Coordinates of C-alpha atoms in Angstrom, one line a residue:
N1 CA 87.5 96.2 114.2
L2 CA 88.9 92.7 113.3
I3 CA 90.8 92.1 110.3
I4 CA 91.6 88.3 109.1
S5 CA 95.3 87.1 108.2
L6 CA 95.1 84.8 105.8
G7 CA 98.5 83.8 104.6
G8 CA 101.3 82.6 106.8
D9 CA 104.0 83.9 109.7
G10 CA 104.9 87.0 107.0
T11 CA 101.2 87.7 106.2
L12 CA 100.1 88.4 109.9
I13 CA 103.4 90.2 110.9
S14 CA 102.8 92.5 108.1
T15 CA 99.4 93.1 108.8
C16 CA 100.3 94.1 113.1
R17 CA 103.0 96.0 111.1
K18 CA 100.1 97.9 109.4
I19 CA 98.4 98.1 112.3
A20 CA 100.4 99.0 115.3
R21 CA 102.3 102.4 112.1
K22 CA 98.6 103.5 112.2
G23 CA 98.0 103.5 115.8
Y24 CA 94.9 101.7 116.2
K25 CA 95.5 100.1 119.6
D26 CA 91.9 98.3 118.9
V27 CA 92.3 96.1 116.1
H28 CA 92.3 92.8 116.6
V29 CA 94.5 90.6 114.2
L30 CA 92.5 86.5 113.5
G31 CA 95.8 84.7 111.9
I32 CA 94.5 81.9 110.1
Y33 CA 97.3 79.5 108.7
D34 CA 98.7 78.5 105.1
G35 CA 101.6 78.9 105.3
T36 CA 104.8 76.4 105.9
L37 CA 105.6 76.6 109.8
G38 CA 103.4 78.8 111.7
F39 CA 104.4 79.9 115.1
L40 CA 101.8 82.5 115.1
T41 CA 98.3 82.0 113.2
D42 CA 96.3 80.0 115.3
I43 CA 93.4 79.3 113.3
D44 CA 93.3 76.3 110.0
L45 CA 91.3 76.3 106.9
N46 CA 89.9 73.4 108.1
E47 CA 88.4 74.4 111.5
L48 CA 87.2 77.9 110.9
E49 CA 83.3 77.2 110.1
Q50 CA 83.6 75.2 114.2
F51 CA 86.2 78.3 114.6
F52 CA 83.4 81.3 113.4
D53 CA 80.8 79.3 115.7
E54 CA 83.3 79.2 118.5
F55 CA 83.9 82.6 118.3
L56 CA 80.8 84.6 117.2
E57 CA 79.3 83.1 120.8
G58 CA 82.3 84.8 122.4
K59 CA 84.4 81.7 123.3
Y60 CA 87.4 82.4 122.2
D61 CA 90.9 84.3 123.7
V62 CA 92.7 87.9 123.3
E63 CA 96.4 87.6 123.6
R64 CA 98.7 90.6 123.9
P65 CA 101.6 90.6 122.7
L66 CA 104.8 93.8 123.0
M67 CA 106.6 94.9 120.3
L68 CA 110.6 96.7 119.4
E69 CA 109.9 100.5 119.1
I70 CA 112.1 101.8 116.9
T71 CA 113.3 105.6 116.1
L72 CA 116.8 106.4 112.9
K73 CA 117.9 109.1 114.0
K74 CA 119.9 111.9 112.2
Q75 CA 121.0 114.5 113.3
G76 CA 119.8 117.8 110.8
K77 CA 117.4 115.3 109.2
K78 CA 113.3 113.8 110.5
D79 CA 113.1 110.8 112.8
I80 CA 111.7 107.8 111.0
N81 CA 109.7 105.5 113.1
K82 CA 109.2 101.8 112.9
I83 CA 107.6 98.4 114.7
A84 CA 108.9 94.6 114.9
F85 CA 106.8 92.2 115.1
N86 CA 109.9 90.4 115.9
D87 CA 113.4 91.5 115.5
I88 CA 115.3 93.9 114.2
V89 CA 118.8 92.8 112.4
L90 CA 121.8 94.4 111.9
T91 CA 123.6 93.0 109.6
R92 CA 126.8 92.5 107.3
S93 CA 125.5 94.7 103.6
A94 CA 128.6 92.8 102.3
V95 CA 129.6 89.0 102.4
I96 CA 133.8 90.3 101.8
S97 CA 133.1 91.9 105.1
M98 CA 131.4 92.2 108.9
S99 CA 129.5 94.1 110.5
K100 CA 130.5 96.5 113.6
V101 CA 128.5 98.1 116.2
D102 CA 128.8 99.9 119.3
A103 CA 126.2 98.5 121.5
Y104 CA 124.7 101.4 124.6
L105 CA 121.8 100.8 127.3
N106 CA 120.7 103.7 128.4
G107 CA 122.4 106.4 126.8
K108 CA 125.8 103.8 128.2
Y109 CA 127.8 102.0 126.7
F110 CA 127.6 98.4 126.4
N111 CA 129.4 96.2 124.3
T112 CA 130.2 96.4 120.6
Y113 CA 129.5 92.8 118.5
Y114 CA 131.1 92.1 115.5
G115 CA 131.3 89.5 113.1
D116 CA 128.1 89.5 111.2
G117 CA 125.8 91.0 113.0
V118 CA 123.3 91.3 115.9
I119 CA 119.7 90.5 116.2
V120 CA 117.4 92.7 118.1
S121 CA 113.7 90.4 118.8
S122 CA 110.8 90.3 120.6
P123 CA 109.9 88.2 123.0
V124 CA 107.5 86.7 120.1
G125 CA 109.8 86.6 117.9
S126 CA 112.0 84.7 119.7
T127 CA 111.1 81.9 117.8
A128 CA 112.2 83.0 114.8
Y129 CA 115.6 84.8 113.4
N130 CA 116.8 85.1 116.8
M131 CA 115.9 80.7 117.6
S132 CA 118.2 80.3 114.2
A133 CA 121.4 82.6 115.7
N134 CA 120.9 79.5 118.7
G135 CA 119.2 82.5 121.0
P136 CA 116.2 81.3 123.7
I137 CA 112.9 81.0 123.5
I138 CA 110.9 83.4 125.9
Y139 CA 107.3 83.4 126.1
P140 CA 105.4 86.2 123.7
L141 CA 103.7 87.7 126.3
S142 CA 106.8 88.8 128.5
K143 CA 107.6 92.0 128.9
T144 CA 111.3 91.8 127.5
F145 CA 113.8 91.4 124.8
C146 CA 116.9 89.4 123.7
I147 CA 120.2 90.7 121.7
T148 CA 121.2 87.8 120.3
P149 CA 125.6 88.4 118.0
I150 CA 125.0 86.5 115.4
C151 CA 128.4 84.4 114.4
S152 CA 130.3 86.9 116.8
H153 CA 134.4 87.1 116.2
S154 CA 133.7 86.1 119.9
L155 CA 133.3 83.3 121.1
T156 CA 132.4 84.7 124.8
Q157 CA 129.7 86.6 123.3
R158 CA 126.8 85.2 124.5
P159 CA 122.1 86.0 124.0
V160 CA 121.5 88.7 127.5
V161 CA 117.2 89.1 127.8
L162 CA 116.8 92.6 129.5
P163 CA 113.4 93.9 130.5
S164 CA 111.3 96.3 129.2
E165 CA 112.6 99.3 130.9
Y166 CA 115.2 99.5 129.0
K167 CA 116.3 101.4 126.6
L168 CA 119.0 100.4 123.1
S169 CA 120.9 101.8 120.6
F170 CA 123.9 101.9 118.8
K171 CA 126.0 103.0 116.3
N172 CA 128.0 102.2 113.6
M173 CA 131.6 101.7 113.9
G174 CA 134.4 102.8 111.5
S175 CA 133.5 102.0 108.3
S176 CA 132.2 98.8 108.2
N177 CA 128.8 98.2 105.7
V178 CA 125.4 97.6 107.7
S179 CA 122.4 97.2 107.1
I180 CA 119.2 97.7 108.9
V181 CA 116.1 94.9 109.2
I182 CA 112.5 94.9 109.6
D183 CA 111.3 92.0 110.1
G184 CA 112.7 90.8 107.0
Q185 CA 110.0 93.4 105.9
D186 CA 111.9 97.3 105.6
S187 CA 115.6 97.7 104.7
F188 CA 117.8 100.9 106.1
D189 CA 121.6 101.4 105.7
M190 CA 122.5 102.0 109.4
S191 CA 125.6 104.2 107.1
E192 CA 123.2 107.1 106.5
F193 CA 122.2 107.3 110.9
D194 CA 124.2 108.4 114.0
E195 CA 122.2 105.9 115.9
V196 CA 119.8 103.4 116.3
F197 CA 117.6 103.6 119.1
I198 CA 115.2 100.4 120.2
T199 CA 113.4 99.8 122.3
I200 CA 110.2 96.8 124.1
G201 CA 107.2 99.8 124.8
S202 CA 103.7 99.5 125.0
T203 CA 102.7 98.9 121.6
H204 CA 102.4 95.5 121.1
A205 CA 99.3 93.3 118.7
N206 CA 95.5 92.2 119.1
L207 CA 95.5 88.7 117.9
I208 CA 92.2 86.3 118.4
R209 CA 93.0 82.9 120.1
H210 CA 91.2 79.7 120.9
L211 CA 91.0 79.7 124.2
D212 CA 92.8 76.0 124.7
R213 CA 96.0 77.6 123.1
D214 CA 98.4 76.7 124.8
Y215 CA 102.3 78.0 123.8
F216 CA 104.5 75.0 124.7
D217 CA 102.0 72.4 122.8
V218 CA 103.1 74.9 119.9
L219 CA 106.0 74.5 120.6
K220 CA 106.6 70.8 120.8
E221 CA 104.9 69.4 117.5
K222 CA 107.1 73.1 115.1
L223 CA 109.5 72.1 116.7
H224 CA 109.4 67.8 116.9
W225 CA 110.0 67.9 120.9
G226 CA 109.7 64.8 122.6
H227 CA 108.5 63.0 119.3
N228 CA 111.5 60.6 120.4
G229 CA 110.8 60.0 123.7
G230 CA 107.6 58.2 125.8
K231 CA 104.5 58.5 125.7
A232 CA 102.7 63.1 125.1

């Protein structure tokens, strides 16, 4: 019931997605950092021995961030179900074209996103592509998810944070060429589906953490917040 992920954030994301797809709800993941940025992995290689001494004494915490549940629907065909740890991105497939997708909340038309695309981010994924697209940073254990436009053709489009009970879906409009990209690891052609449904339900990861891990210390360290100010 324990899997060790050695690498960067991408390795940890792939591991958690595979566990979730197989329905192993009680499997825990320990992320050992050997990458470049490392928002998600908690243990550095040089502190591994000390951490395992504490771990075997039961001195650790478990975080359970929620993941996105995705259903790709096509009439007359079997649904394709996927899990996203960080995000699902609907993005233009060709450099010379724009994407145009309609968004629905609980089956009711909500918005049309016209531009380079749109990101739907989980809370734990808010510091990934979502943050690069000027989306909000969300506390990773929140029961919310976020819609962030990518270089929208309209200056009035802004990110929207939604509670977990909302069901979001997208339909491709017109002849725009749109790709569906899940965690940067799976890709589909949106024209092959009638609608893409996205929720943040009960699927979660089980991440083993230091007892004294502080998410805001992680933000401060990785994003260099306050380094030009006074003493910490």
